[in-house]
Amino acid sequence: SEILRFIKEEGGSTYQAIIKQRFLNCHSPLKALEKKGLIEVFVEKPVFKPHKLKSLPSWVLKTIKLNKDQKEIFKIILTSLKERESKVYLLHGATGSGKTEIYIELAKEALKQEQTALILVPEIALTPQIIVRFQARIKEPVAVLHSGLTTKERWHYWEGILKGYYKIVIGVRSAIFAPLSNLGLIIVDEEHDSSFKQSDNLRYNARDLAVVLGKLKSCPVLLGSATPSLESYTNTLRKKYEYLSLKASKELDPSAVKVVDLTSFKIDQMFAKEISPPLYEAISNALSLGKQVFLLFNRRGFASFVSCVKCKKSVICPNCSVTLTFHKKRNILLCHYCGHTEPRPLVCPICTKEGRIEPLPEMVLRGSGTERAWEAVNKLFKGAGIGRMDRDALPTVKELEQLLKEVREGKIKILVGTQMIAKGHDIPDVAVVGVIDCDVAMNIPDFRAWERTVQLLFQAMGRIRESSVENAKVILQTRHPKNPILQTVLRKDYLGFINTELHRRKALRYPPFCRLMRIIVSSREPDLTQEYAEKLMEKILSWEGISNSFQALGPVPAPLEHLRGRWRHHILIKSSSAKE
């Protein structure tokens, strides 16, 4: 066998990858040689080699001391850390208040106590910045865990944690499973973020698991946020968590936030579909001063959907009950749920199928997204240095890190992106933050829709709080300027919103005033799905011993009735008791 001869020439052993490069279709021959006992195939465990500490950017090397308020909060949590007390703290600190500095000082104390620390962040986009800040102050190697790692990188960090080389782990939700020994501190930054919840396969919420892990390991858990979730805030009212408040070092000017009513402008008055005259003026002024602009548009793609000018019907995903989004760079229609792609039709496929008279009506682009906004800004501000931050433009962590580097160096003057740009990026030269469409998420059929919209807008507003530019502005574009959510943002009163929303939730009997369980019945046959959902509902209603607080609603088609090829009905169950 040529393969056997090659292995002998390589000294009697070689890597399977090298054989596959040399010999095409070698899988079956290798299996045959192994079966005959002529070769042995085994997995070689790589040797763990510690990474050298990388050189750090100059912006993180400045000496920082905790102020009076930070010191008081630090001392409170330090007591729990030293006494191995499984206590949960909710740190409510506005953007720019210095929460991260407290995180770093607590992690340093954990190391002094010969303990380890776990820091969870909601998005990969936040990991590069927080890692260098920790390394600059602690002078210790930091393990990074997220989905953007290669298998080799993931093995390296996991092995390093097991060997005790890495005592500090920073990562997204999956990092909650890191095998840290003698865990002494858990920090969940941006604890309100829905990214901590995994809804597919293994279902869990990393924030809630952090609280459980703190009890199991007898260590304090610190939940930090500028916009705490209603659940966590309610737990402080119920004395389950301790509430800690940290004021911002810089208060925003009352005139810093402006709401722009898009309905007050005619189409020919708009500089682009996404750019109103006030936003255009603000961007122009910022660029003339050499400053930077962040434009938030929480919708991916170039056009939200493609529809026929005559029958008005859109192109629907064959696997999901959603319209396909047009991505111009790839020139495809894409489903953001199942990944299905197909070419963009130039004429209506429905009218074509029905044999309507020529000429066949064309398919036009409707709606907008980050890609279209980025293109519009490029046309309006040529040569300004314009970047785009979303999942499509930055598929790898290295590309994300490079973009953030260029933003920090000032090479990129205008950054257009999804919610990724609103989180944790303290860029000192940002003079304008524009929210292209505040209404995107308000009408989603989710009782948390308003809460998440307010949180996102407060985070966007936080980008100018971290800026060193005087008279920095936030421009909020909307078609509903009198919406109470926007009035909350204008007043900068997040706690006021929480209290109002808690009253609304209590009246409607939604969490945190009840336990809510959702049961999804799915199959590839729509009739079968409905039939089984109805049978299940009959069984639920026949249960004995349930209290008056128990309420079952449904079954009805789920908001996404067809998802990834399966038809879905759902049942909602409300109860005051989790056990019930």
XYZ file of C-alpha atoms in Angstrom:
580
model
C 0.000 0.000 0.000
C 1.264 3.453 -0.912
C -0.171 4.864 2.316
C 1.710 2.264 4.416
C 4.949 2.978 2.516
C 4.479 6.728 3.086
C 3.993 6.235 6.851
C 7.228 4.183 7.006
C 9.076 6.940 5.121
C 7.791 9.455 7.682
C 9.531 7.497 10.431
C 6.721 5.120 11.269
C 4.157 7.715 12.361
C 2.515 10.810 10.964
C -0.591 12.944 11.296
C -3.808 11.864 9.607
C -4.199 15.386 8.183
C -0.883 15.017 6.318
C -2.024 11.696 4.820
C -5.290 13.298 3.688
C -3.357 16.074 1.975
C -1.121 13.571 0.153
C -3.754 10.936 -0.763
C -7.247 11.750 -1.978
C -10.171 9.584 -0.782
C -7.968 7.853 1.788
C -10.663 7.325 4.437
C -11.612 3.762 3.356
C -7.987 2.573 2.793
C -7.022 3.834 6.267
C -9.964 1.988 7.829
C -8.933 -1.208 5.998
C -5.290 -0.924 7.189
C -6.468 -0.319 10.749
C -8.817 -3.318 10.609
C -5.951 -5.571 9.459
C -3.821 -4.343 12.356
C -1.203 -2.799 10.056
C -1.642 0.705 11.463
C -2.922 2.207 14.691
C -5.014 5.382 14.697
C -5.004 7.360 17.941
C -5.626 10.896 19.168
C -2.464 12.585 20.378
C -3.014 14.936 23.266
C -1.267 18.235 22.523
C 1.285 19.644 24.958
C 0.027 22.641 26.925
C 2.220 25.683 26.343
C 1.431 28.847 28.339
C 0.774 31.922 26.224
C 3.075 34.878 26.735
C 1.396 38.087 27.870
C 0.865 40.308 24.825
C 1.874 43.959 24.734
C -1.063 46.112 25.755
C -2.421 49.289 24.106
C -1.466 52.573 25.748
C -5.069 53.554 26.563
C -5.341 50.824 29.243
C -2.021 51.506 30.963
C -3.097 54.614 32.891
C -3.222 54.321 36.690
C -6.753 54.376 38.070
C -7.780 54.692 41.725
C -11.228 53.974 43.073
C -13.243 57.003 44.164
C -15.131 57.191 47.458
C -18.353 55.554 46.166
C -16.430 52.786 44.393
C -14.408 52.057 47.533
C -17.535 51.692 49.662
C -19.072 49.178 47.247
C -15.747 47.368 46.905
C -15.473 46.948 50.706
C -19.023 45.569 50.997
C -18.404 42.833 48.413
C -14.852 42.198 49.673
C -16.278 41.139 53.049
C -18.362 38.424 51.357
C -15.366 37.347 49.278
C -13.116 36.923 52.326
C -15.797 35.167 54.369
C -16.772 32.836 51.493
C -20.347 34.128 51.694
C -22.724 33.099 48.908
C -24.392 36.481 48.614
C -25.774 38.106 45.441
C -25.244 41.819 44.794
C -26.940 43.919 42.110
C -24.696 46.825 41.151
C -26.753 49.499 39.389
C -24.249 51.898 37.890
C -24.774 54.217 34.952
C -22.454 53.947 31.977
C -19.157 55.610 32.894
C -19.668 55.167 36.644
C -16.681 52.813 36.950
C -18.236 49.361 37.428
C -15.368 47.672 35.569
C -12.814 49.196 37.959
C -14.634 47.548 40.868
C -14.662 44.234 38.964
C -10.885 44.420 38.473
C -10.119 45.285 42.101
C -12.318 42.438 43.338
C -10.612 39.981 40.965
C -7.215 41.113 42.315
C -8.428 40.429 45.849
C -9.672 36.979 44.833
C -6.166 36.169 43.557
C -4.662 37.415 46.836
C -6.954 34.957 48.639
C -5.622 32.206 46.308
C -9.042 31.994 44.695
C -10.181 32.162 41.064
C -12.631 34.543 39.372
C -15.194 34.143 36.591
C -16.380 37.177 34.604
C -19.304 36.751 32.201
C -20.058 39.228 29.415
C -23.024 38.987 27.014
C -21.272 39.394 23.655
C -17.996 38.443 21.988
C -17.708 42.120 20.990
C -17.095 43.047 24.642
C -14.356 40.508 25.343
C -11.331 42.206 23.659
C -11.760 45.458 25.592
C -12.436 43.948 29.005
C -9.583 41.416 28.631
C -6.893 44.046 28.036
C -8.230 46.125 30.930
C -7.960 43.156 33.290
C -4.503 42.142 32.031
C -3.174 45.696 32.338
C -4.187 45.956 35.989
C -3.758 42.396 37.221
C -0.622 41.386 35.255
C -1.937 37.829 35.071
C -2.862 35.683 32.065
C -6.603 35.652 31.363
C -8.491 32.754 29.765
C -11.037 33.675 27.106
C -14.014 31.447 26.298
C -16.447 32.142 23.466
C -17.809 30.557 20.280
C -15.288 32.337 18.043
C -12.366 30.193 19.267
C -10.822 27.434 17.194
C -10.826 23.900 18.626
C -7.108 24.277 19.387
C -7.622 27.605 21.203
C -10.557 26.231 23.179
C -8.499 23.179 24.232
C -5.602 25.443 25.268
C -7.729 27.603 27.575
C -9.669 24.647 28.988
C -6.447 22.731 29.739
C -4.849 25.870 31.200
C -7.813 26.338 33.547
C -7.632 22.687 34.670
C -3.897 22.991 35.336
C -4.401 26.168 37.368
C -2.422 28.365 34.964
C -5.452 30.549 34.278
C -7.064 31.848 37.456
C -9.260 34.428 35.762
C -11.760 33.460 33.064
C -13.626 35.992 30.926
C -16.239 34.747 28.508
C -19.759 34.659 27.173
C -22.560 32.494 28.598
C -20.852 29.122 27.940
C -17.963 30.197 30.202
C -20.255 29.437 33.158
C -19.127 25.801 32.696
C -15.395 26.628 32.961
C -13.643 24.100 35.277
C -12.262 26.670 37.728
C -11.045 25.295 41.040
C -11.511 27.205 44.317
C -13.873 29.694 42.688
C -14.066 32.796 44.862
C -15.866 35.398 42.761
C -18.456 35.470 39.944
C -19.217 38.671 38.042
C -21.986 38.991 35.447
C -21.561 42.224 33.491
C -24.624 43.646 31.688
C -26.712 41.132 33.643
C -29.924 42.317 31.964
C -28.806 41.178 28.498
C -30.924 38.491 26.836
C -27.762 37.001 25.251
C -27.111 35.188 28.535
C -30.085 32.962 27.771
C -29.690 30.009 25.429
C -32.995 28.873 23.953
C -31.846 25.984 21.746
C -30.516 22.536 22.651
C -29.241 22.869 26.231
C -31.540 25.577 27.581
C -30.149 27.755 30.365
C -29.671 31.331 31.515
C -26.027 31.923 32.456
C -26.966 34.756 34.812
C -29.302 32.500 36.800
C -26.772 29.660 36.719
C -24.178 32.085 38.116
C -26.409 32.654 41.158
C -26.784 28.888 41.632
C -23.035 28.348 41.170
C -22.320 31.021 43.788
C -24.401 29.052 46.309
C -22.687 25.772 45.419
C -19.186 27.286 45.660
C -19.948 29.582 48.632
C -18.790 32.721 46.865
C -20.287 36.166 46.154
C -22.000 36.871 42.831
C -21.958 40.420 41.481
C -24.564 41.321 38.848
C -23.683 44.615 37.181
C -25.737 46.770 34.831
C -26.603 50.348 33.923
C -30.124 49.078 33.224
C -30.915 46.163 35.591
C -33.500 43.595 34.567
C -36.869 43.806 36.285
C -36.346 40.305 37.720
C -33.031 41.207 39.381
C -34.335 44.540 40.659
C -37.406 42.826 42.131
C -35.121 40.352 43.896
C -33.502 43.316 45.686
C -36.962 44.523 46.791
C -37.642 41.014 48.105
C -34.271 41.071 49.944
C -32.915 38.119 47.948
C -30.162 40.324 46.491
C -28.463 43.387 47.937
C -28.913 46.571 45.880
C -25.846 48.752 45.343
C -25.975 52.040 43.436
C -23.103 53.834 41.736
C -23.535 57.315 40.318
C -22.008 58.364 37.002
C -18.903 60.505 37.125
C -20.378 62.672 34.353
C -23.990 63.835 34.183
C -25.540 64.388 30.773
C -26.729 67.834 29.785
C -30.576 67.982 29.671
C -30.386 69.031 26.014
C -28.017 66.194 25.053
C -30.839 63.878 23.939
C -33.110 64.919 21.067
C -36.110 63.052 19.643
C -36.639 63.522 15.900
C -40.131 62.874 14.514
C -39.608 61.237 11.104
C -43.241 61.864 10.126
C -42.570 65.619 10.122
C -40.296 65.335 7.072
C -41.331 64.672 3.488
C -39.397 62.102 1.470
C -37.562 64.764 -0.530
C -36.491 66.494 2.701
C -34.676 63.400 3.966
C -30.983 63.134 3.056
C -31.481 59.374 2.871
C -34.189 56.981 3.996
C -32.243 56.506 7.225
C -30.871 60.048 7.730
C -33.095 62.971 8.764
C -31.957 66.619 8.425
C -31.192 66.990 12.186
C -29.104 63.786 12.175
C -27.280 64.852 8.998
C -26.440 68.225 10.543
C -25.170 66.623 13.754
C -22.957 64.182 11.802
C -21.571 66.995 9.618
C -20.709 69.131 12.650
C -19.003 66.224 14.403
C -16.883 65.398 11.326
C -15.889 69.043 10.869
C -14.435 68.932 14.397
C -12.599 65.665 13.692
C -14.866 63.725 16.060
C -16.600 60.354 15.706
C -20.189 59.219 15.178
C -21.992 56.003 16.176
C -25.147 55.106 14.238
C -27.276 52.344 15.763
C -29.736 50.412 13.603
C -30.777 47.146 15.207
C -31.673 45.363 11.986
C -29.309 43.374 9.785
C -29.154 43.314 5.989
C -29.844 45.769 3.158
C -33.631 45.406 2.818
C -36.038 43.772 5.290
C -37.983 42.064 2.522
C -38.640 41.957 -1.231
C -42.211 42.354 -2.475
C -44.134 42.462 -5.755
C -45.342 45.891 -6.922
C -48.617 44.354 -8.127
C -49.744 41.510 -5.821
C -47.769 42.962 -2.841
C -46.680 39.487 -1.730
C -43.173 38.961 -0.304
C -40.660 36.145 -0.639
C -41.131 33.858 2.378
C -38.606 31.369 3.720
C -39.704 27.812 2.809
C -38.645 26.602 6.270
C -39.866 29.506 8.432
C -42.861 31.844 8.494
C -40.706 34.945 7.966
C -39.772 37.071 4.977
C -36.282 36.686 3.566
C -33.864 39.587 4.086
C -31.881 40.923 1.129
C -28.106 41.148 1.636
C -26.642 43.269 -1.152
C -22.957 42.367 -0.816
C -23.704 38.658 -1.205
C -26.626 39.406 -3.569
C -28.864 36.861 -1.860
C -32.053 36.584 0.129
C -31.280 35.150 3.563
C -33.356 33.756 6.430
C -31.909 34.935 9.745
C -33.450 31.955 11.553
C -32.522 28.843 9.567
C -29.849 30.213 7.206
C -31.773 29.377 3.995
C -30.559 31.380 0.987
C -31.865 31.903 -2.524
C -31.228 34.346 -5.392
C -33.140 37.623 -5.425
C -35.989 37.342 -7.974
C -36.253 40.254 -10.409
C -39.877 39.496 -11.317
C -42.655 38.202 -9.096
C -42.545 34.374 -8.881
C -46.225 34.232 -7.843
C -47.455 36.309 -10.780
C -45.187 34.276 -13.090
C -46.640 31.009 -11.780
C -50.188 32.237 -12.315
C -49.330 33.181 -15.913
C -50.255 36.814 -15.707
C -49.919 39.063 -18.803
C -46.518 40.495 -19.694
C -44.710 42.504 -18.623
C -44.433 40.682 -15.316
C -44.305 42.971 -12.267
C -40.895 43.506 -10.707
C -39.863 42.737 -7.142
C -38.823 45.822 -5.174
C -36.768 46.192 -2.010
C -38.652 47.257 1.099
C -37.415 48.293 4.512
C -33.845 48.871 5.554
C -30.985 47.543 7.662
C -27.382 48.222 8.643
C -26.039 47.418 5.179
C -28.335 49.949 3.506
C -27.660 52.575 6.186
C -23.899 52.040 5.761
C -24.224 52.522 1.979
C -26.297 55.702 2.442
C -23.764 57.177 4.870
C -20.933 56.335 2.456
C -22.667 58.338 -0.281
C -23.373 61.303 1.999
C -19.950 61.470 3.677
C -17.462 60.197 1.106
C -13.945 59.571 2.376
C -14.912 59.990 6.024
C -13.763 56.520 7.064
C -16.928 54.518 7.651
C -17.120 51.129 9.349
C -19.880 48.614 9.876
C -20.340 46.446 12.947
C -22.756 43.564 12.631
C -22.654 39.779 12.399
C -22.535 39.811 8.587
C -19.707 42.328 8.221
C -17.580 40.792 10.999
C -17.873 36.991 10.885
C -14.663 36.410 12.894
C -13.315 37.737 16.196
C -10.092 38.918 14.519
C -12.063 41.112 12.114
C -14.003 42.522 15.071
C -10.796 43.279 16.987
C -9.299 45.001 13.934
C -12.386 47.177 13.482
C -12.394 48.214 17.153
C -8.673 49.031 16.874
C -9.334 51.322 13.897
C -12.235 52.982 15.734
C -10.062 53.631 18.788
C -7.235 54.985 16.630
C -9.657 57.386 14.956
C -9.293 55.897 11.477
C -13.025 55.186 11.411
C -15.064 58.337 11.930
C -18.564 56.889 11.452
C -19.504 53.469 12.799
C -22.819 51.953 11.662
C -24.011 48.836 13.437
C -26.553 46.776 15.319
C -26.815 46.642 19.116
C -23.162 45.518 19.153
C -22.066 49.178 18.988
C -24.155 50.197 22.006
C -22.423 47.928 24.498
C -19.348 48.765 26.531
C -17.200 50.619 23.987
C -15.768 53.670 25.771
C -14.471 55.700 22.819
C -13.502 59.211 24.022
C -14.027 61.046 20.700
C -17.675 60.109 20.086
C -19.615 63.341 19.545
C -22.876 61.942 18.152
C -24.863 58.777 18.731
C -27.746 58.394 16.304
C -30.452 55.769 16.681
C -31.782 55.391 13.142
C -35.080 53.754 14.102
C -36.197 53.549 17.731
C -39.403 51.737 16.775
C -37.780 48.497 15.507
C -38.262 46.376 18.632
C -41.238 48.075 20.322
C -43.975 46.024 18.667
C -42.439 42.564 19.026
C -45.003 40.184 20.639
C -43.019 39.842 23.867
C -43.973 41.269 27.257
C -40.316 42.297 27.687
C -40.200 44.296 24.412
C -40.471 47.708 26.081
C -37.948 46.805 28.763
C -35.369 45.695 26.188
C -35.940 48.766 24.017
C -35.397 51.120 26.967
C -32.258 49.214 27.971
C -30.835 49.459 24.453
C -31.571 53.203 24.205
C -29.984 53.860 27.616
C -26.918 51.906 26.519
C -26.704 53.928 23.305
C -26.978 57.093 25.377
C -24.150 55.780 27.543
C -21.690 56.025 24.661
C -21.651 59.833 24.941
C -21.477 59.621 28.743
C -18.124 57.867 28.282
C -17.040 60.438 25.695
C -14.721 63.334 26.513
C -16.380 65.558 23.868
C -18.276 68.561 25.211
C -21.873 68.964 24.039
C -22.018 65.412 22.659
C -25.493 64.505 21.388
C -27.887 61.591 21.083
C -30.388 61.739 18.200
C -33.374 59.376 18.475
C -35.323 58.974 15.210
C -38.900 57.726 15.568
C -42.376 57.804 14.037
C -43.956 57.847 17.513
C -42.339 60.748 19.416
C -44.929 60.686 22.224
C -44.269 57.060 23.088
C -43.785 56.843 26.901
C -40.571 54.860 26.360
C -38.926 57.811 24.635
C -40.155 60.172 27.341
C -38.429 57.911 29.900
C -35.178 58.153 27.947
C -35.495 61.943 27.690
C -35.946 62.159 31.477
C -33.020 59.716 31.927
C -35.148 58.042 34.598
C -34.551 54.302 34.394
C -35.772 53.547 37.911
C -38.952 55.473 37.123
C -39.482 53.222 34.101
C -38.856 50.094 36.200
C -41.480 51.097 38.772
C -44.054 51.935 36.068
C -43.351 48.687 34.227
C -43.610 46.676 37.464
C -47.113 48.077 38.022
C -48.059 47.108 34.463
C -46.642 43.589 34.848
C -48.447 43.127 38.156
C -51.775 44.166 36.621
C -51.270 41.765 33.704
C -49.835 39.063 35.965
C -46.530 38.655 34.180
C -43.048 37.934 35.617
C -41.681 38.808 38.082
C -45.147 38.518 39.699
C -45.746 34.999 38.493
C -43.950 32.020 37.013
C -44.416 31.740 33.282
C -43.820 28.506 31.404
C -44.087 28.110 27.657
C -44.724 24.692 26.134
C -44.034 24.390 22.408
C -45.515 21.485 20.477
C -43.861 21.035 17.086
C -43.837 18.587 14.184
C -43.361 18.611 10.416
C -47.146 18.243 9.946
C -49.254 21.336 10.822
C -52.470 19.367 11.479
C -50.642 16.901 13.714
C -49.102 19.795 15.675
C -52.480 21.354 16.380
C -54.031 17.995 17.300
C -51.317 17.106 19.826
C -51.330 20.634 21.301
C -55.086 20.385 21.916
C -54.715 16.927 23.511
C -51.956 18.223 25.760
C -54.110 21.186 26.802
C -56.965 18.815 27.721
C -54.578 16.841 29.909
C -53.259 19.998 31.608
C -56.778 21.211 32.405
C -57.632 17.802 33.928
C -54.834 17.998 36.510
C -56.032 17.742 40.100
C -54.859 19.752 43.071
C -53.879 22.902 41.186
C -54.394 26.256 42.906
C -56.489 29.233 41.814
C -53.321 31.006 40.669
C -52.769 28.367 37.988
C -53.759 29.545 34.513
C -53.250 27.830 31.142
C -53.601 29.790 27.903
C -53.822 28.316 24.419
C -53.016 26.364 22.429
C -52.460 28.872 19.595
C -49.962 29.114 16.739
C -46.580 30.344 18.043
C -45.433 33.816 16.904
C -43.113 32.001 14.480
C -45.545 29.246 13.541
C -43.183 27.650 11.000
C -39.555 27.521 12.152
C -36.693 25.491 10.670
C -39.129 23.200 8.883
C -41.335 22.472 11.902
C -44.856 23.742 12.601
C -45.358 25.050 16.137
C -48.222 25.677 18.552
C -47.619 26.900 22.066
C -49.281 26.877 25.467
C -48.557 29.448 28.180
C -48.897 28.445 31.818
C -48.972 31.010 34.611
C -48.672 30.173 38.288
C -47.578 31.819 41.509
C -45.610 28.690 42.395
C -42.583 27.379 40.508
C -43.201 23.889 41.933
C -46.753 23.866 40.608
